[in-house]
Coordinates of N, CA, C and O in Angstrom, one line a residue:
Q1 N 236.9 -120.5 -9.1 CA 236.4 -121.5 -8.2 C 235.8 -122.7 -9.1 O 234.9 -122.5 -9.9
V2 N 236.4 -123.8 -8.9 CA 236.0 -125.0 -9.6 C 235.1 -125.8 -8.7 O 235.3 -126.0 -7.5
Q3 N 234.0 -126.3 -9.3 CA 233.0 -127.1 -8.5 C 232.7 -128.4 -9.3 O 232.5 -128.3 -10.5
L4 N 232.7 -129.5 -8.6 CA 232.3 -130.8 -9.3 C 231.1 -131.3 -8.5 O 231.0 -131.4 -7.3
V5 N 230.0 -131.6 -9.3 CA 228.8 -132.1 -8.7 C 228.5 -133.5 -9.3 O 228.2 -133.6 -10.5
E6 N 228.4 -134.5 -8.5 CA 228.1 -135.8 -8.9 C 226.6 -136.1 -8.8 O 226.0 -135.5 -7.9
S7 N 226.1 -137.0 -9.6 CA 224.7 -137.4 -9.4 C 224.6 -138.8 -10.0 O 225.5 -139.3 -10.7
G8 N 223.4 -139.4 -9.8 CA 223.2 -140.7 -10.4 C 223.3 -141.9 -9.5 O 222.9 -143.0 -9.9
G9 N 223.7 -141.7 -8.3 CA 223.8 -142.9 -7.3 C 222.4 -143.3 -6.9 O 221.4 -142.7 -7.2
G10 N 222.4 -144.4 -6.1 CA 221.2 -144.9 -5.6 C 221.3 -146.3 -5.2 O 222.4 -146.9 -5.1
L11 N 220.1 -146.9 -4.9 CA 220.0 -148.3 -4.5 C 219.6 -149.1 -5.8 O 218.6 -148.8 -6.5
V12 N 220.4 -150.2 -6.0 CA 220.1 -151.1 -7.2 C 220.3 -152.5 -6.8 O 221.1 -152.8 -5.9
Q13 N 219.6 -153.4 -7.4 CA 219.7 -154.8 -7.1 C 221.0 -155.4 -7.8 O 221.4 -154.8 -8.8
P14 N 221.5 -156.4 -7.3 CA 222.7 -157.1 -8.0 C 222.3 -157.4 -9.5 O 221.2 -157.8 -9.7
G15 N 223.2 -157.1 -10.3 CA 223.0 -157.3 -11.8 C 222.5 -156.0 -12.5 O 222.4 -156.0 -13.7
G16 N 222.1 -155.1 -11.7 CA 221.5 -153.8 -12.2 C 222.5 -152.9 -12.7 O 223.8 -153.1 -12.7
S17 N 222.1 -151.7 -13.2 CA 222.9 -150.7 -13.8 C 222.6 -149.3 -13.2 O 221.5 -149.0 -12.8
L18 N 223.6 -148.5 -13.2 CA 223.5 -147.1 -12.8 C 224.5 -146.3 -13.7 O 225.5 -146.8 -14.1
R19 N 224.1 -145.0 -13.9 CA 225.0 -144.1 -14.6 C 225.3 -142.9 -13.8 O 224.4 -142.2 -13.4
L20 N 226.5 -142.7 -13.4 CA 226.9 -141.6 -12.6 C 227.4 -140.4 -13.5 O 228.0 -140.7 -14.6
S21 N 227.1 -139.2 -13.1 CA 227.5 -138.0 -13.9 C 228.3 -137.1 -12.9 O 228.0 -137.1 -11.7
C22 N 229.2 -136.4 -13.5 CA 230.0 -135.4 -12.8 C 230.1 -134.2 -13.6 O 230.8 -134.2 -14.6
V23 N 229.4 -133.1 -13.2 CA 229.4 -131.9 -14.0 C 230.4 -130.9 -13.3 O 230.4 -130.7 -12.1
A24 N 231.3 -130.4 -14.1 CA 232.3 -129.5 -13.7 C 231.9 -128.0 -14.1 O 231.4 -127.8 -15.2
S25 N 232.1 -127.1 -13.1 CA 231.9 -125.7 -13.4 C 233.1 -124.9 -12.9 O 233.8 -125.3 -12.1
G26 N 233.2 -123.7 -13.4 CA 234.3 -122.8 -13.0 C 235.4 -122.9 -14.0 O 235.3 -123.3 -15.2
N27 N 236.6 -122.5 -13.6 CA 237.7 -122.4 -14.4 C 238.5 -123.7 -14.6 O 239.6 -123.9 -14.0
I28 N 237.9 -124.6 -15.3 CA 238.5 -125.9 -15.5 C 238.2 -126.3 -17.0 O 237.1 -126.3 -17.5
R29 N 239.3 -126.7 -17.7 CA 239.2 -127.2 -19.0 C 238.4 -128.5 -19.1 O 238.5 -129.4 -18.3
S30 N 237.6 -128.5 -20.2 CA 236.7 -129.7 -20.3 C 237.5 -131.0 -20.6 O 237.0 -132.1 -20.4
D31 N 238.7 -130.8 -21.1 CA 239.5 -132.0 -21.5 C 240.6 -132.3 -20.4 O 241.5 -133.1 -20.7
S32 N 240.5 -131.7 -19.3 CA 241.5 -132.0 -18.2 C 241.3 -133.4 -17.7 O 240.2 -134.0 -17.9
A33 N 242.3 -134.0 -17.1 CA 242.3 -135.3 -16.6 C 241.1 -135.5 -15.7 O 240.8 -134.7 -14.9
A34 N 240.5 -136.7 -15.8 CA 239.4 -137.0 -14.9 C 239.5 -138.5 -14.4 O 240.0 -139.3 -15.1
Q35 N 239.0 -138.7 -13.2 CA 239.0 -140.0 -12.6 C 237.8 -140.2 -11.8 O 237.2 -139.2 -11.3
W36 N 237.4 -141.5 -11.6 CA 236.4 -141.9 -10.7 C 237.1 -142.7 -9.6 O 237.8 -143.6 -9.9
Y37 N 236.8 -142.4 -8.3 CA 237.2 -143.2 -7.2 C 236.0 -143.7 -6.5 O 234.9 -143.2 -6.6
R38 N 236.2 -144.6 -5.6 CA 235.2 -145.1 -4.7 C 235.8 -145.4 -3.3 O 236.9 -145.8 -3.2
Q39 N 234.9 -145.3 -2.3 CA 235.3 -145.7 -1.0 C 234.2 -146.4 -0.3 O 233.1 -145.8 -0.1
A40 N 234.5 -147.6 0.1 CA 233.5 -148.4 0.8 C 233.8 -148.2 2.3 O 234.9 -147.8 2.7
P41 N 232.8 -148.6 3.1 CA 233.0 -148.4 4.6 C 234.2 -149.1 5.1 O 234.4 -150.3 4.7
E42 N 235.0 -148.4 5.9 CA 236.2 -149.0 6.5 C 237.2 -149.5 5.5 O 238.1 -150.3 5.8
K43 N 237.2 -148.9 4.3 CA 238.2 -149.3 3.3 C 238.8 -148.0 2.8 O 238.2 -146.9 2.9
Q44 N 240.0 -148.1 2.2 CA 240.6 -147.0 1.6 C 240.0 -146.6 0.3 O 239.4 -147.4 -0.4
R45 N 240.1 -145.3 -0.1 CA 239.6 -144.9 -1.4 C 240.4 -145.6 -2.5 O 241.6 -145.6 -2.4
E46 N 239.7 -146.0 -3.5 CA 240.4 -146.7 -4.6 C 240.0 -146.1 -5.9 O 238.9 -145.7 -6.1
L47 N 240.9 -146.2 -6.8 CA 240.7 -145.7 -8.2 C 239.9 -146.7 -9.0 O 240.3 -147.9 -9.0
V48 N 238.9 -146.2 -9.6 CA 238.0 -147.1 -10.4 C 238.3 -146.9 -11.9 O 238.4 -147.9 -12.6
A49 N 238.3 -145.7 -12.3 CA 238.6 -145.5 -13.8 C 239.3 -144.1 -14.0 O 239.1 -143.2 -13.2
S50 N 240.1 -144.1 -15.0 CA 240.9 -142.9 -15.2 C 240.9 -142.6 -16.7 O 241.1 -143.4 -17.6
L51 N 240.7 -141.3 -17.0 CA 240.7 -140.8 -18.4 C 241.7 -139.7 -18.5 O 241.5 -138.6 -17.9
T52 N 242.8 -139.9 -19.3 CA 243.8 -138.9 -19.5 C 244.2 -139.0 -20.9 O 244.5 -140.1 -21.5
R53 N 244.3 -137.8 -21.6 CA 244.7 -137.7 -23.0 C 244.1 -138.8 -23.9 O 244.8 -139.4 -24.7
G54 N 242.8 -139.0 -23.7 CA 242.1 -139.9 -24.5 C 242.2 -141.4 -24.2 O 241.6 -142.2 -24.8
S55 N 243.0 -141.7 -23.2 CA 243.2 -143.1 -22.8 C 242.4 -143.4 -21.5 O 242.5 -142.6 -20.6
I56 N 241.7 -144.4 -21.5 CA 240.9 -144.8 -20.4 C 241.4 -146.1 -19.8 O 241.6 -147.1 -20.5
N57 N 241.6 -146.1 -18.5 CA 242.0 -147.3 -17.8 C 241.1 -147.6 -16.6 O 240.5 -146.7 -16.0
Y58 N 240.9 -148.9 -16.3 CA 240.0 -149.4 -15.3 C 240.7 -150.3 -14.3 O 241.6 -151.0 -14.6
A59 N 240.1 -150.2 -13.1 CA 240.6 -151.2 -12.1 C 240.1 -152.6 -12.5 O 239.1 -152.7 -13.2
D60 N 240.9 -153.6 -12.2 CA 240.6 -154.9 -12.6 C 239.2 -155.4 -12.1 O 238.6 -156.1 -12.8
S61 N 238.8 -154.9 -11.0 CA 237.6 -155.3 -10.4 C 236.4 -154.8 -11.2 O 235.3 -155.4 -11.0
V62 N 236.5 -153.8 -12.1 CA 235.4 -153.3 -12.8 C 235.5 -153.4 -14.3 O 234.6 -153.1 -15.0
K63 N 236.6 -154.0 -14.8 CA 236.8 -154.1 -16.2 C 235.7 -155.0 -16.8 O 235.4 -156.0 -16.3
G64 N 235.2 -154.5 -18.0 CA 234.2 -155.2 -18.6 C 232.8 -154.9 -18.1 O 231.8 -155.3 -18.7
R65 N 232.7 -154.2 -17.0 CA 231.4 -153.9 -16.4 C 231.2 -152.4 -16.4 O 230.0 -151.9 -16.5
F66 N 232.2 -151.6 -16.2 CA 232.1 -150.1 -16.1 C 232.7 -149.5 -17.3 O 233.7 -150.0 -17.9
T67 N 232.1 -148.4 -17.7 CA 232.6 -147.6 -18.8 C 232.6 -146.1 -18.5 O 231.6 -145.6 -18.1
M68 N 233.8 -145.5 -18.6 CA 233.9 -144.1 -18.4 C 233.9 -143.4 -19.7 O 234.4 -143.8 -20.7
S69 N 233.2 -142.2 -19.7 CA 233.2 -141.4 -20.9 C 233.1 -139.9 -20.5 O 232.9 -139.6 -19.3
R70 N 233.1 -139.0 -21.5 CA 233.0 -137.6 -21.2 C 232.3 -136.9 -22.4 O 232.4 -137.4 -23.5
D71 N 231.7 -135.8 -22.0 CA 231.1 -134.9 -23.0 C 231.8 -133.5 -22.8 O 231.4 -132.8 -21.8
N72 N 232.7 -133.2 -23.6 CA 233.5 -132.0 -23.4 C 232.6 -130.7 -23.5 O 232.8 -129.7 -22.9
A73 N 231.6 -130.8 -24.4 CA 230.7 -129.7 -24.6 C 229.9 -129.3 -23.3 O 229.6 -128.2 -23.0
K74 N 229.7 -130.4 -22.5 CA 229.0 -130.2 -21.2 C 229.9 -130.2 -20.0 O 229.5 -130.0 -18.9
N75 N 231.2 -130.4 -20.3 CA 232.2 -130.5 -19.2 C 231.8 -131.5 -18.2 O 231.8 -131.2 -16.9
T76 N 231.4 -132.6 -18.7 CA 230.8 -133.7 -17.8 C 231.5 -135.0 -18.1 O 231.8 -135.3 -19.3
V77 N 231.8 -135.7 -17.0 CA 232.2 -137.1 -17.2 C 231.2 -138.1 -16.6 O 230.5 -137.7 -15.7
Y78 N 231.2 -139.2 -17.2 CA 230.2 -140.2 -16.8 C 230.9 -141.6 -16.4 O 232.0 -141.8 -16.8
L79 N 230.1 -142.3 -15.6 CA 230.6 -143.7 -15.3 C 229.3 -144.6 -15.4 O 228.5 -144.5 -14.6
Q80 N 229.3 -145.3 -16.5 CA 228.2 -146.3 -16.7 C 228.6 -147.6 -16.0 O 229.7 -148.2 -16.3
M81 N 227.8 -148.0 -15.1 CA 228.1 -149.2 -14.3 C 227.0 -150.3 -14.6 O 225.8 -150.1 -14.3
N82 N 227.5 -151.4 -15.1 CA 226.6 -152.5 -15.4 C 227.0 -153.7 -14.6 O 228.1 -153.8 -14.0
S83 N 226.1 -154.7 -14.6 CA 226.3 -155.9 -13.8 C 226.8 -155.6 -12.4 O 227.8 -156.2 -12.0
L84 N 226.1 -154.7 -11.7 CA 226.6 -154.3 -10.4 C 226.5 -155.5 -9.4 O 225.6 -156.3 -9.5
R85 N 227.5 -155.4 -8.5 CA 227.6 -156.5 -7.5 C 227.6 -155.8 -6.1 O 227.9 -154.6 -6.0
P86 N 227.3 -156.6 -5.1 CA 227.2 -156.0 -3.7 C 228.6 -155.4 -3.3 O 228.6 -154.3 -2.6
E87 N 229.7 -155.9 -3.8 CA 231.0 -155.4 -3.5 C 231.3 -154.0 -4.2 O 232.3 -153.4 -3.9
D88 N 230.4 -153.6 -5.1 CA 230.5 -152.3 -5.7 C 229.9 -151.2 -4.8 O 230.1 -150.0 -5.1
T89 N 229.3 -151.6 -3.7 CA 228.7 -150.6 -2.8 C 229.8 -149.7 -2.2 O 230.8 -150.2 -1.7
A90 N 229.6 -148.4 -2.4 CA 230.6 -147.4 -2.0 C 230.1 -146.0 -2.3 O 229.0 -145.9 -2.9
V91 N 230.8 -145.1 -1.7 CA 230.6 -143.7 -2.2 C 231.5 -143.4 -3.3 O 232.7 -143.7 -3.2
Y92 N 231.0 -143.0 -4.4 CA 231.8 -142.7 -5.6 C 232.1 -141.2 -5.8 O 231.2 -140.4 -5.6
Y93 N 233.3 -141.0 -6.1 CA 233.8 -139.6 -6.1 C 234.4 -139.3 -7.5 O 235.1 -140.1 -8.1
C94 N 234.1 -138.1 -8.0 CA 234.7 -137.6 -9.2 C 235.9 -136.8 -8.8 O 235.9 -136.0 -7.8
Y95 N 236.9 -136.9 -9.7 CA 238.2 -136.2 -9.4 C 238.7 -135.6 -10.7 O 238.6 -136.2 -11.8
R96 N 239.1 -134.3 -10.7 CA 239.7 -133.7 -11.8 C 241.0 -133.0 -11.4 O 241.1 -132.6 -10.2
R97 N 241.9 -132.9 -12.3 CA 243.2 -132.3 -12.0 C 243.6 -131.4 -13.2 O 243.4 -131.7 -14.3
Q98 N 244.0 -130.2 -12.8 CA 244.4 -129.2 -13.8 C 245.5 -128.3 -13.2 O 245.3 -127.7 -12.1
F99 N 246.6 -128.2 -14.0 CA 247.7 -127.3 -13.6 C 248.2 -127.6 -12.2 O 248.4 -126.6 -11.4
G100 N 248.2 -128.8 -11.8 CA 248.7 -129.2 -10.4 C 247.7 -129.0 -9.3 O 248.0 -129.3 -8.2
D101 N 246.5 -128.6 -9.6 CA 245.4 -128.5 -8.6 C 244.5 -129.7 -8.7 O 244.1 -130.1 -9.8
D102 N 244.1 -130.1 -7.5 CA 243.2 -131.3 -7.4 C 241.8 -130.8 -7.0 O 241.6 -130.0 -6.1
Y103 N 240.8 -131.4 -7.7 CA 239.4 -131.1 -7.4 C 238.6 -132.3 -7.2 O 238.7 -133.3 -8.0
W104 N 237.8 -132.3 -6.1 CA 236.9 -133.5 -5.8 C 235.5 -133.1 -5.7 O 235.1 -132.0 -5.3
G105 N 234.6 -134.0 -6.1 CA 233.2 -133.8 -5.9 C 232.8 -134.2 -4.5 O 233.6 -134.7 -3.7
Q106 N 231.5 -134.1 -4.2 CA 231.1 -134.4 -2.8 C 230.8 -135.9 -2.6 O 230.6 -136.3 -1.5
G107 N 230.7 -136.6 -3.7 CA 230.5 -138.0 -3.6 C 229.0 -138.4 -3.8 O 228.1 -137.6 -3.5
T108 N 228.7 -139.6 -4.4 CA 227.4 -140.0 -4.5 C 227.4 -141.5 -4.1 O 228.2 -142.3 -4.5
Q109 N 226.4 -141.9 -3.3 CA 226.3 -143.2 -2.7 C 225.7 -144.2 -3.7 O 224.6 -143.9 -4.3
V110 N 226.4 -145.3 -3.9 CA 225.9 -146.4 -4.7 C 225.8 -147.6 -3.7 O 226.7 -148.0 -3.1
T111 N 224.6 -148.2 -3.7 CA 224.3 -149.3 -2.8 C 223.7 -150.4 -3.7 O 222.7 -150.2 -4.4
V112 N 224.4 -151.6 -3.7 CA 223.9 -152.7 -4.5 C 223.5 -153.8 -3.5 O 224.3 -154.4 -2.8
S113 N 222.2 -154.0 -3.5 CA 221.6 -154.9 -2.5 C 220.3 -155.5 -2.9 O 219.5 -154.7 -3.6
S114 N 220.0 -156.7 -2.6 CA 218.7 -157.2 -2.9 C 217.7 -157.0 -1.7 O 216.5 -157.4 -1.8

């Protein structure tokens, strides 16, 4: 049984920063592909950042502001979010994929507002 648990969301003012964490447990390799998605109200879920085979890619909307990283020893992936904007408000989800199986976290709410 694989479980992903996100944390680190919250309310932040525009220009602020947050760091999201996603801890994986169960039968999942620490180096398996990982992604962060987000879903704003009444919008489709969108890919924010992707880490596969050591290569990291970002959505154009977050390039230069967000940084994805991982700690294999802790089987944890992170999303450092700087210079946050109101349009970054969404539920952020962690996703991992292994041997054709998809795993999602429960999501963590990020609200950017003054």
